[in-house]
Amino acid sequence: MQYGAAVTLLLLAACHTLVKGDFATADPDACGPVYQPAYGYGSTPVELADRDESTFGEAPDPYHVRLSWSGQPEAEATLLWRTDEETMATRVQYGADADYGEESAGASFIFLVGESRVHEARLCGLQADTEYHYRVGGEGHWSADYHFRTAPPAGTDVPVVIGIAGDARDNQATWAQLLAAMEEHTPDFVLFSGDAVDFGGHMAEWDAWLDAGVGYMEDHAFVMVHGNHEFYAQNFFGLVAQPANEQTFSLDYGPVHLAVLDDSTVSADREALGAWLDSDLGATPQPWKLVSHHQPAYSSCTTHGGDDELAALWSPVEELHGAQLDITGHNHNYERSVPLRGGLEVGPGEGTVYVVSAGAGADLYANSMANPYTATATVTDHYLILTVDGDEAHGVAYDLAGNVVDDFTVPRSP
Ligand SMILES: [Fe+2]
């Protein structure tokens, strides 16, 4: 993506009335709603196709099969996959083993003519902390057998391992390498801190990002933060399935409450999003509160530093409600702050620790360490493994050679 073209699109987006959270429900026979994807600028509304389980095209075999969450992960799973445009069957068979026994139908749509058909089906009423096998597709054209485990019930005090990475942009080879390394730590789910691709409207870039995920994305969910390089493109909304408007939502996994916000859509009302965060964090009884968005409030990165507006609007809310960690991307390096409250260092457990994980392939940026709140920074491709376990969260960041870039602990807030 040429920089000039990106700027032009940003200007267009600023002038365009963006349609946010414009969802319709469909397929009342399926368990729960299937969401119609919102559409970004330059796109047209997408209609869900009528159900048709017997029409197959010339390339009907499911690909880019992915487990996602569009509800609470202890009881729900959303499966996404793609086929050629002509294949209409959208079925999931699932159960305790590869004999399945249960079936759910979903819905499908095309958001870019000439590319593919996206299929989306929800499974609801699942048992918490339970292994499920599944396959997707239709008669005669089923995918391989995959399996996943539902989340432990919210509030259960069990260890949770979260893989964290962000900013692949235009280097999907590094993203693929990083995924393989990250998966060695068997994360329960992955949090991607935004900017999966360089330009969100380029399907070929999404194809490459998803190609790298084959072998990983079928078995556990990737929670996606909308970054500025997603450009509010229809591709993002068409290819992911997440709660609410897919940009700003929260979910619970065992003892962890994770709130995700979109700070990068041009028309985002950050004040209103801050009010949402206040209400969301204020309502959760979960002992661990993690907040993720794309652009760091606090950063010593020299390309773009901290975002003062976010530090003024969102950080006080996070600190007030005892959010232990704020996880972002955007500034292409690894960076961690000391515990902060109002921009000033406080003792462990008395403030929020701000982590930037933005090294999944994009060109790296320098870090000056100029701000006293910056505890550590390393300019390298990396991923972070965060293990929440009882009264402590343990974070270890690794580079692609397996070297430890950072090793830190954060106590559960009082
Ligand atoms: Fe970014």
Short mmCIF file of C-alpha atoms and ligand atoms in Angstrom, two decimals:
data_model
loop_
_atom_site.label_atom_id
_atom_site.label_comp_id
_atom_site.label_asym_id
_atom_site.label_seq_id
_atom_site.Cartn_x
_atom_site.Cartn_y
_atom_site.Cartn_z
CA MET A 1 0.00 0.00 0.00
CA GLN A 2 1.43 3.31 -1.04
CA TYR A 3 1.50 5.85 1.77
CA GLY A 4 -0.23 8.42 -0.44
CA ALA A 5 -3.07 6.06 -1.21
CA ALA A 6 -3.49 5.28 2.47
CA VAL A 7 -3.68 8.96 3.34
CA THR A 8 -6.24 9.51 0.59
CA LEU A 9 -8.37 6.72 1.97
CA LEU A 10 -8.08 8.11 5.47
CA LEU A 11 -9.27 11.49 4.22
CA LEU A 12 -12.11 9.81 2.37
CA ALA A 13 -13.01 7.95 5.53
CA ALA A 14 -13.01 11.15 7.52
CA CYS A 15 -15.53 12.68 5.10
CA HIS A 16 -17.61 9.57 4.74
CA THR A 17 -20.47 8.64 6.97
CA LEU A 18 -19.28 5.34 8.30
CA VAL A 19 -21.74 2.67 9.13
CA LYS A 20 -20.89 1.17 12.47
CA GLY A 21 -22.47 -1.75 14.20
CA ASP A 22 -25.04 -2.11 11.47
CA PHE A 23 -25.95 -5.70 12.01
CA ALA A 24 -28.90 -7.75 11.02
CA THR A 25 -29.68 -11.13 12.40
CA ALA A 26 -30.63 -14.00 10.19
CA ASP A 27 -31.30 -17.68 10.19
CA PRO A 28 -33.53 -17.96 13.24
CA ASP A 29 -33.34 -21.74 12.95
CA ALA A 30 -29.67 -21.68 13.79
CA CYS A 31 -28.59 -21.38 17.39
CA GLY A 32 -28.43 -17.67 17.93
CA PRO A 33 -27.93 -14.96 15.37
CA VAL A 34 -25.48 -15.00 12.55
CA TYR A 35 -24.20 -11.51 12.08
CA GLN A 36 -24.29 -9.70 8.83
CA PRO A 37 -20.95 -7.97 8.49
CA ALA A 38 -20.86 -4.23 8.78
CA TYR A 39 -19.47 -2.52 5.73
CA GLY A 40 -16.72 0.02 5.53
CA TYR A 41 -16.31 2.88 3.16
CA GLY A 42 -16.42 2.15 -0.54
CA SER A 43 -18.42 -0.99 0.08
CA THR A 44 -22.01 -1.97 -0.36
CA PRO A 45 -24.22 -3.76 2.15
CA VAL A 46 -23.88 -7.50 2.19
CA GLU A 47 -26.92 -9.72 2.07
CA LEU A 48 -26.91 -13.10 3.74
CA ALA A 49 -27.71 -15.83 1.25
CA ASP A 50 -30.78 -17.98 1.63
CA ARG A 51 -30.03 -21.35 3.11
CA ASP A 52 -29.20 -23.97 0.52
CA GLU A 53 -27.49 -27.15 1.60
CA SER A 54 -27.27 -28.90 -1.74
CA THR A 55 -25.54 -26.48 -4.11
CA PHE A 56 -21.80 -26.87 -4.57
CA GLY A 57 -19.43 -25.14 -6.96
CA GLU A 58 -16.24 -26.37 -8.56
CA ALA A 59 -14.12 -25.63 -5.46
CA PRO A 60 -16.47 -26.55 -2.63
CA ASP A 61 -13.90 -27.72 -0.07
CA PRO A 62 -13.75 -25.45 3.00
CA TYR A 63 -10.55 -23.49 3.55
CA HIS A 64 -9.39 -20.91 6.09
CA VAL A 65 -11.47 -22.68 8.70
CA ARG A 66 -11.34 -20.71 11.92
CA LEU A 67 -12.69 -20.85 15.44
CA SER A 68 -13.92 -17.48 16.67
CA TRP A 69 -15.98 -16.11 19.51
CA SER A 70 -18.96 -13.90 18.94
CA GLY A 71 -20.33 -14.55 22.43
CA GLN A 72 -18.98 -15.88 25.70
CA PRO A 73 -16.34 -18.54 25.05
CA GLU A 74 -17.51 -20.85 27.84
CA ALA A 75 -20.73 -21.60 25.97
CA GLU A 76 -20.34 -20.47 22.37
CA ALA A 77 -18.17 -20.92 19.32
CA THR A 78 -18.47 -19.34 15.90
CA LEU A 79 -16.94 -21.13 12.96
CA LEU A 80 -15.87 -19.32 9.84
CA TRP A 81 -14.66 -20.73 6.56
CA ARG A 82 -14.48 -19.95 2.88
CA THR A 83 -15.32 -21.74 -0.35
CA ASP A 84 -15.85 -20.74 -3.94
CA GLU A 85 -18.74 -18.37 -4.49
CA GLU A 86 -21.12 -21.02 -5.82
CA THR A 87 -20.98 -23.34 -2.81
CA MET A 88 -23.97 -22.57 -0.61
CA ALA A 89 -23.92 -25.28 2.07
CA THR A 90 -23.10 -23.92 5.54
CA ARG A 91 -23.25 -26.77 7.99
CA VAL A 92 -21.28 -27.72 11.10
CA GLN A 93 -21.29 -31.15 12.66
CA TYR A 94 -19.93 -31.30 16.19
CA GLY A 95 -19.78 -33.39 19.32
CA ALA A 96 -17.55 -35.03 21.90
CA ASP A 97 -15.65 -37.02 19.29
CA ALA A 98 -15.37 -37.39 15.53
CA ASP A 99 -18.71 -39.17 15.42
CA TYR A 100 -20.20 -35.72 16.13
CA GLY A 101 -23.93 -36.20 16.73
CA GLU A 102 -24.94 -32.54 16.74
CA GLU A 103 -25.44 -30.29 13.76
CA SER A 104 -25.91 -26.57 13.26
CA ALA A 105 -26.59 -24.56 10.12
CA GLY A 106 -25.27 -21.09 9.52
CA ALA A 107 -25.37 -18.51 6.77
CA SER A 108 -23.06 -17.33 4.03
CA PHE A 109 -22.32 -14.17 2.10
CA ILE A 110 -20.04 -12.67 -0.51
CA PHE A 111 -18.46 -9.34 0.30
CA LEU A 112 -16.06 -9.09 -2.63
CA VAL A 113 -17.40 -10.49 -5.86
CA GLY A 114 -14.89 -12.74 -7.56
CA GLU A 115 -13.09 -13.69 -4.36
CA SER A 116 -14.90 -16.30 -2.31
CA ARG A 117 -17.97 -17.03 -0.22
CA VAL A 118 -17.66 -16.65 3.54
CA HIS A 119 -19.56 -19.12 5.69
CA GLU A 120 -20.35 -18.44 9.34
CA ALA A 121 -22.10 -20.68 11.84
CA ARG A 122 -22.57 -20.37 15.58
CA LEU A 123 -22.68 -23.16 18.10
CA CYS A 124 -24.49 -22.17 21.28
CA GLY A 125 -25.28 -23.84 24.58
CA LEU A 126 -21.93 -25.62 24.69
CA GLN A 127 -20.62 -27.12 27.93
CA ALA A 128 -17.87 -25.07 29.57
CA ASP A 129 -14.33 -26.43 29.75
CA THR A 130 -15.16 -29.24 27.34
CA GLU A 131 -13.45 -30.63 24.27
CA TYR A 132 -15.47 -30.53 21.04
CA HIS A 133 -14.72 -32.03 17.67
CA TYR A 134 -16.18 -30.46 14.57
CA ARG A 135 -16.17 -30.36 10.81
CA VAL A 136 -17.65 -27.77 8.48
CA GLY A 137 -18.99 -27.74 4.91
CA GLY A 138 -21.74 -29.92 3.55
CA GLU A 139 -22.56 -33.40 2.33
CA GLY A 140 -19.66 -34.84 0.37
CA HIS A 141 -17.50 -31.78 1.00
CA TRP A 142 -16.64 -31.81 4.66
CA SER A 143 -13.48 -30.29 6.10
CA ALA A 144 -11.04 -32.34 8.13
CA ASP A 145 -11.92 -33.06 11.75
CA TYR A 146 -10.84 -30.24 14.08
CA HIS A 147 -11.26 -29.80 17.80
CA PHE A 148 -11.32 -27.05 20.39
CA ARG A 149 -11.94 -26.65 24.09
CA THR A 150 -14.54 -24.26 25.46
CA ALA A 151 -13.42 -21.80 28.12
CA PRO A 152 -13.65 -22.60 31.81
CA PRO A 153 -16.63 -20.85 33.39
CA ALA A 154 -16.14 -17.17 34.07
CA GLY A 155 -14.78 -16.67 37.56
CA THR A 156 -13.06 -20.05 37.72
CA ASP A 157 -9.58 -19.64 39.14
CA VAL A 158 -7.61 -21.67 36.61
CA PRO A 159 -4.39 -20.79 34.76
CA VAL A 160 -4.96 -19.09 31.40
CA VAL A 161 -2.27 -18.80 28.73
CA ILE A 162 -2.70 -16.02 26.19
CA GLY A 163 -0.51 -15.64 23.11
CA ILE A 164 -0.11 -11.99 22.13
CA ALA A 165 1.25 -10.49 18.91
CA GLY A 166 0.48 -7.68 16.50
CA ASP A 167 1.43 -5.73 13.41
CA ALA A 168 2.21 -8.25 10.71
CA ARG A 169 1.38 -5.68 8.03
CA ASP A 170 3.22 -6.57 4.82
CA ASN A 171 5.44 -9.34 6.14
CA GLN A 172 3.37 -12.48 6.47
CA ALA A 173 6.45 -14.73 6.30
CA THR A 174 7.52 -13.44 9.71
CA TRP A 175 3.94 -13.78 10.97
CA ALA A 176 3.98 -17.44 9.92
CA GLN A 177 7.30 -18.01 11.67
CA LEU A 178 6.09 -16.27 14.79
CA LEU A 179 2.85 -18.26 14.88
CA ALA A 180 4.77 -21.52 14.81
CA ALA A 181 6.97 -20.37 17.68
CA MET A 182 4.07 -19.00 19.71
CA GLU A 183 2.11 -22.21 19.38
CA GLU A 184 4.88 -24.12 21.14
CA HIS A 185 3.53 -22.50 24.31
CA THR A 186 0.02 -23.89 23.66
CA PRO A 187 -1.92 -20.70 24.31
CA ASP A 188 -5.59 -21.03 25.22
CA PHE A 189 -6.30 -18.21 22.81
CA VAL A 190 -4.45 -15.55 20.87
CA LEU A 191 -4.89 -11.79 21.14
CA PHE A 192 -3.83 -9.96 17.98
CA SER A 193 -3.19 -6.29 18.76
CA GLY A 194 -4.13 -4.94 15.31
CA ASP A 195 -2.68 -4.26 11.85
CA ALA A 196 -2.86 -7.78 10.49
CA VAL A 197 -2.30 -6.37 7.01
CA ASP A 198 -0.87 -3.24 5.45
CA PHE A 199 -4.11 -2.16 3.81
CA GLY A 200 -7.33 -3.67 5.09
CA GLY A 201 -9.03 -3.46 1.71
CA HIS A 202 -6.53 -5.75 -0.05
CA MET A 203 -7.86 -9.27 -0.04
CA ALA A 204 -4.53 -10.76 -1.14
CA GLU A 205 -2.97 -9.53 2.09
CA TRP A 206 -5.71 -11.11 4.18
CA ASP A 207 -5.29 -14.32 2.20
CA ALA A 208 -1.61 -14.37 3.18
CA TRP A 209 -2.36 -13.58 6.85
CA LEU A 210 -4.95 -16.37 6.95
CA ASP A 211 -2.71 -18.79 5.03
CA ALA A 212 -0.14 -18.39 7.81
CA GLY A 213 -2.83 -19.29 10.32
CA VAL A 214 -3.69 -22.64 8.76
CA GLY A 215 -3.02 -25.30 11.38
CA TYR A 216 -3.54 -22.84 14.25
CA MET A 217 -6.74 -20.93 13.70
CA GLU A 218 -8.98 -24.00 13.47
CA ASP A 219 -8.32 -25.04 17.05
CA HIS A 220 -8.33 -21.89 19.13
CA ALA A 221 -9.71 -18.43 18.81
CA PHE A 222 -7.82 -15.34 17.66
CA VAL A 223 -9.31 -12.23 19.26
CA MET A 224 -8.74 -9.38 16.82
CA VAL A 225 -8.14 -5.73 17.63
CA HIS A 226 -9.08 -3.36 14.80
CA GLY A 227 -5.93 -1.35 13.96
CA ASN A 228 -5.50 1.72 11.81
CA HIS A 229 -4.25 -0.42 8.90
CA GLU A 230 -7.46 -2.41 8.90
CA PHE A 231 -8.86 0.88 7.55
CA TYR A 232 -12.40 -0.01 8.63
CA ALA A 233 -12.46 -2.18 5.54
CA GLN A 234 -15.21 -4.64 4.83
CA ASN A 235 -12.57 -7.35 4.71
CA PHE A 236 -12.08 -7.05 8.48
CA PHE A 237 -15.78 -7.34 9.23
CA GLY A 238 -16.34 -10.00 6.61
CA LEU A 239 -13.52 -12.20 7.80
CA VAL A 240 -13.85 -12.01 11.58
CA ALA A 241 -16.65 -13.00 13.93
CA GLN A 242 -16.54 -11.20 17.26
CA PRO A 243 -19.07 -10.01 19.85
CA ALA A 244 -21.17 -6.86 19.45
CA ASN A 245 -19.95 -4.64 16.60
CA GLU A 246 -16.72 -6.68 16.31
CA GLN A 247 -14.64 -3.60 17.20
CA THR A 248 -15.47 -2.90 20.83
CA PHE A 249 -16.58 -5.71 23.11
CA SER A 250 -15.59 -7.77 26.10
CA LEU A 251 -15.49 -11.44 26.97
CA ASP A 252 -14.56 -13.66 29.90
CA TYR A 253 -12.22 -16.63 29.94
CA GLY A 254 -11.88 -18.29 33.37
CA PRO A 255 -10.68 -15.54 35.74
CA VAL A 256 -9.88 -13.12 32.89
CA HIS A 257 -12.09 -10.30 31.68
CA LEU A 258 -10.80 -8.96 28.36
CA ALA A 259 -12.09 -5.66 27.02
CA VAL A 260 -11.21 -4.81 23.41
CA LEU A 261 -11.66 -1.33 21.92
CA ASP A 262 -11.19 0.19 18.49
CA ASP A 263 -9.14 3.38 18.89
CA SER A 264 -8.30 3.62 15.19
CA THR A 265 -11.45 4.08 13.16
CA VAL A 266 -11.35 7.69 12.03
CA SER A 267 -14.81 8.49 13.30
CA ALA A 268 -14.35 6.67 16.62
CA ASP A 269 -15.78 8.65 19.51
CA ARG A 270 -13.08 8.02 22.06
CA GLU A 271 -14.97 9.79 24.81
CA ALA A 272 -18.00 7.54 24.32
CA LEU A 273 -15.73 4.50 24.14
CA GLY A 274 -14.16 5.57 27.41
CA ALA A 275 -17.64 5.71 28.96
CA TRP A 276 -18.31 2.21 27.61
CA LEU A 277 -15.05 0.99 29.14
CA ASP A 278 -15.98 2.56 32.48
CA SER A 279 -19.27 0.76 32.48
CA ASP A 280 -17.78 -2.52 31.23
CA LEU A 281 -14.91 -2.68 33.73
CA GLY A 282 -17.15 -1.41 36.51
CA ALA A 283 -19.60 -4.24 35.98
CA THR A 284 -17.24 -7.20 35.88
CA PRO A 285 -16.55 -9.20 39.03
CA GLN A 286 -13.57 -10.89 37.35
CA PRO A 287 -10.30 -10.67 39.31
CA TRP A 288 -8.20 -10.08 36.18
CA LYS A 289 -9.04 -7.19 33.92
CA LEU A 290 -7.11 -6.86 30.67
CA VAL A 291 -7.73 -4.08 28.17
CA SER A 292 -6.54 -4.17 24.58
CA HIS A 293 -6.66 -1.65 21.77
CA HIS A 294 -4.22 -0.74 19.01
CA GLN A 295 -2.50 2.55 19.79
CA PRO A 296 -0.46 2.92 23.00
CA ALA A 297 -1.32 5.60 25.51
CA TYR A 298 2.23 5.44 26.85
CA SER A 299 5.23 4.74 24.63
CA SER A 300 8.79 5.91 24.05
CA CYS A 301 8.80 4.70 20.45
CA THR A 302 10.29 7.43 18.26
CA THR A 303 8.04 6.92 15.21
CA HIS A 304 4.88 7.56 17.11
CA GLY A 305 5.02 7.85 20.85
CA GLY A 306 2.15 7.72 23.30
CA ASP A 307 -1.35 8.89 22.46
CA ASP A 308 -2.10 11.70 24.90
CA GLU A 309 -5.81 11.59 24.20
CA LEU A 310 -6.02 7.91 25.14
CA ALA A 311 -3.89 8.59 28.23
CA ALA A 312 -6.41 11.26 29.22
CA LEU A 313 -9.62 9.43 28.32
CA TRP A 314 -9.05 5.69 28.79
CA SER A 315 -6.07 5.20 31.12
CA PRO A 316 -7.75 6.80 34.17
CA VAL A 317 -10.71 4.46 33.65
CA GLU A 318 -8.44 1.42 33.46
CA GLU A 319 -6.48 2.50 36.51
CA LEU A 320 -9.64 3.32 38.47
CA HIS A 321 -11.08 -0.15 37.90
CA GLY A 322 -7.81 -1.96 38.58
CA ALA A 323 -7.06 -3.18 35.07
CA GLN A 324 -3.72 -4.90 35.52
CA LEU A 325 -2.57 -4.71 31.89
CA ASP A 326 -3.20 -2.51 28.87
CA ILE A 327 -2.03 -4.29 25.71
CA THR A 328 -1.52 -2.49 22.41
CA GLY A 329 0.38 -2.66 19.12
CA HIS A 330 1.06 0.06 16.50
CA ASN A 331 4.54 1.11 17.69
CA HIS A 332 6.65 -1.58 16.08
CA ASN A 333 8.72 -2.83 18.98
CA TYR A 334 8.30 -4.52 22.34
CA GLU A 335 7.81 -2.17 25.21
CA ARG A 336 6.59 -2.33 28.82
CA SER A 337 5.92 0.43 31.31
CA VAL A 338 6.27 0.47 35.05
CA PRO A 339 2.89 0.36 36.86
CA LEU A 340 1.26 3.72 36.21
CA ARG A 341 -1.47 5.81 37.70
CA GLY A 342 -2.03 9.20 36.11
CA GLY A 343 1.22 8.83 34.18
CA LEU A 344 3.27 8.42 37.36
CA GLU A 345 4.96 5.31 38.69
CA VAL A 346 3.20 3.52 41.50
CA GLY A 347 3.91 0.28 43.32
CA PRO A 348 3.18 -3.17 41.89
CA GLY A 349 -0.55 -3.82 41.85
CA GLU A 350 -1.38 -0.15 42.39
CA GLY A 351 -1.62 0.85 38.74
CA THR A 352 -1.83 -0.42 35.19
CA VAL A 353 1.14 -1.84 33.28
CA TYR A 354 1.19 -0.76 29.61
CA VAL A 355 2.60 -3.30 27.16
CA VAL A 356 3.24 -2.72 23.47
CA SER A 357 3.53 -5.88 21.42
CA ALA A 358 3.94 -4.86 17.79
CA GLY A 359 6.52 -7.06 16.12
CA ALA A 360 4.82 -9.66 13.95
CA GLY A 361 6.58 -8.67 10.75
CA ALA A 362 6.10 -4.95 10.14
CA ASP A 363 9.18 -2.73 9.72
CA LEU A 364 10.56 -2.06 13.18
CA TYR A 365 10.70 1.34 14.85
CA ALA A 366 13.31 2.73 17.24
CA ASN A 367 12.68 3.34 20.92
CA SER A 368 14.39 6.14 22.84
CA MET A 369 13.49 4.94 26.34
CA ALA A 370 13.16 8.69 26.93
CA ASN A 371 10.11 8.54 29.16
CA PRO A 372 10.80 7.53 32.76
CA TYR A 373 7.74 5.31 32.73
CA THR A 374 9.30 2.99 30.14
CA ALA A 375 10.65 0.00 32.04
CA THR A 376 12.02 -1.88 29.05
CA ALA A 377 11.97 -1.77 25.26
CA THR A 378 13.43 -4.05 22.60
CA VAL A 379 13.31 -3.44 18.88
CA THR A 380 12.72 -6.91 17.48
CA ASP A 381 10.10 -9.22 16.01
CA HIS A 382 8.53 -10.99 18.94
CA TYR A 383 5.49 -12.45 20.64
CA LEU A 384 4.36 -12.38 24.25
CA ILE A 385 3.07 -15.28 26.30
CA LEU A 386 0.97 -14.11 29.22
CA THR A 387 0.06 -16.68 31.86
CA VAL A 388 -2.58 -15.58 34.35
CA ASP A 389 -2.34 -17.90 37.32
CA GLY A 390 -4.00 -17.19 40.66
CA ASP A 391 -2.60 -14.04 42.21
CA GLU A 392 -0.01 -13.40 39.53
CA ALA A 393 0.29 -12.87 35.81
CA HIS A 394 3.60 -13.84 34.27
CA GLY A 395 4.59 -12.36 30.93
CA VAL A 396 7.50 -13.61 28.83
CA ALA A 397 8.28 -12.00 25.48
CA TYR A 398 10.36 -13.99 23.01
CA ASP A 399 12.11 -13.06 19.80
CA LEU A 400 12.04 -15.41 16.82
CA ALA A 401 15.30 -17.05 17.86
CA GLY A 402 13.67 -18.01 21.16
CA ASN A 403 15.60 -15.45 23.22
CA VAL A 404 13.73 -13.95 26.15
CA VAL A 405 13.14 -10.27 25.45
CA ASP A 406 11.27 -9.56 28.68
CA ASP A 407 10.18 -11.51 31.74
CA PHE A 408 7.85 -9.81 34.19
CA THR A 409 5.15 -10.45 36.71
CA VAL A 410 2.08 -8.41 37.56
CA PRO A 411 0.17 -9.02 40.79
CA ARG A 412 -3.57 -9.30 40.90
CA SER A 413 -4.89 -5.97 42.03
CA PRO A 414 -6.26 -5.78 45.57
FE FE B 1 -0.95 0.71 13.52
#
